[in-house]
Amino acid sequence: RVFSTSRRRSSLVNTRRIVVLRAMALASTSSARLPPLQPPHLSEAQQELFDDIVSTRAGVVGKEALFDEQGGLRGPWNAEVASPHLGKHLERLASAVRHQNSLEPRLYEVAILVVGVHWRAQFEWYAHERLARKAGIAEAAFPLIKAGAPAERLRGVLKPDEAAVYSLALELMRTKRVSAPTYAATKVALGGARRPSEQLE
């Protein structure tokens, strides 16, 4: 049984290697990724989503962050337009997360920046650094967040509740867990002991 399990594991590893190598080969032979999608070369569903994204996002992130040099949508929005039936639901989810939660923008923008840094998502940082600054995050915090500095270094730079969010987000990204002490400290910092749980969404 041990030998059989070992063989199965070896087979899985080899299969994964083959998949990765094929993906790398495909990437190396492809001259372009997803091309910019823009009017008038859009289907009706794509055009509807394109217009909706422009109307809801331009005033939030700014036109420079929204459009590329050819007039296409930057970042995730171009991919959403490529698959509009899925993209419209992603936009609804993003809108709900942004507008239908009890956290102030300065708090969830800190979390977004931490996640963006962890995954090296350049566009995420590009778009949300401006939003975090607008929300009131201290200027001195940005180079520290971008460097993935330990949570201790952000204390006194960020406000206490911002620092708590930073600590939780950083721990979650690095360990894929949130420890009980971190959860408890963040809950207190956000007023969880005084607020109904449904308001902490």
mmCIF file of C-alpha atoms in Angstrom, residues 13 25 63-64 67 88 95 99 106 119 124 126 146 148 163 165 172 178 180 192:
data_model
loop_
_atom_site.group_PDB
_atom_site.id
_atom_site.type_symbol
_atom_site.label_atom_id
_atom_site.label_comp_id
_atom_site.label_asym_id
_atom_site.label_seq_id
_atom_site.Cartn_x
_atom_site.Cartn_y
_atom_site.Cartn_z
ATOM 1 C CA VAL A 13 3.950 15.040 -9.626
ATOM 2 C CA ALA A 25 5.740 26.240 -24.006
ATOM 3 C CA LYS A 63 -9.368 57.560 -16.513
ATOM 4 C CA GLU A 64 -5.597 57.059 -16.517
ATOM 5 C CA PHE A 67 -7.884 53.071 -19.941
ATOM 6 C CA LYS A 88 -20.946 41.323 -15.059
ATOM 7 C CA SER A 95 -19.484 46.681 -6.085
ATOM 8 C CA HIS A 99 -20.202 49.671 -1.077
ATOM 9 C CA ARG A 106 -9.140 53.584 4.450
ATOM 10 C CA TRP A 119 0.678 38.565 -5.250
ATOM 11 C CA GLU A 124 -3.672 46.478 -8.052
ATOM 12 C CA TYR A 126 -1.194 51.208 -9.254
ATOM 13 C CA LYS A 146 4.945 48.054 -0.574
ATOM 14 C CA GLY A 148 5.858 44.027 3.001
ATOM 15 C CA ALA A 163 -2.563 48.729 11.726
ATOM 16 C CA VAL A 165 -6.175 45.377 9.434
ATOM 17 C CA LEU A 172 -3.343 35.748 6.196
ATOM 18 C CA VAL A 178 -5.407 33.986 10.946
ATOM 19 C CA ALA A 180 -6.816 33.548 17.372
ATOM 20 C CA GLY A 192 -16.368 44.178 17.214
#
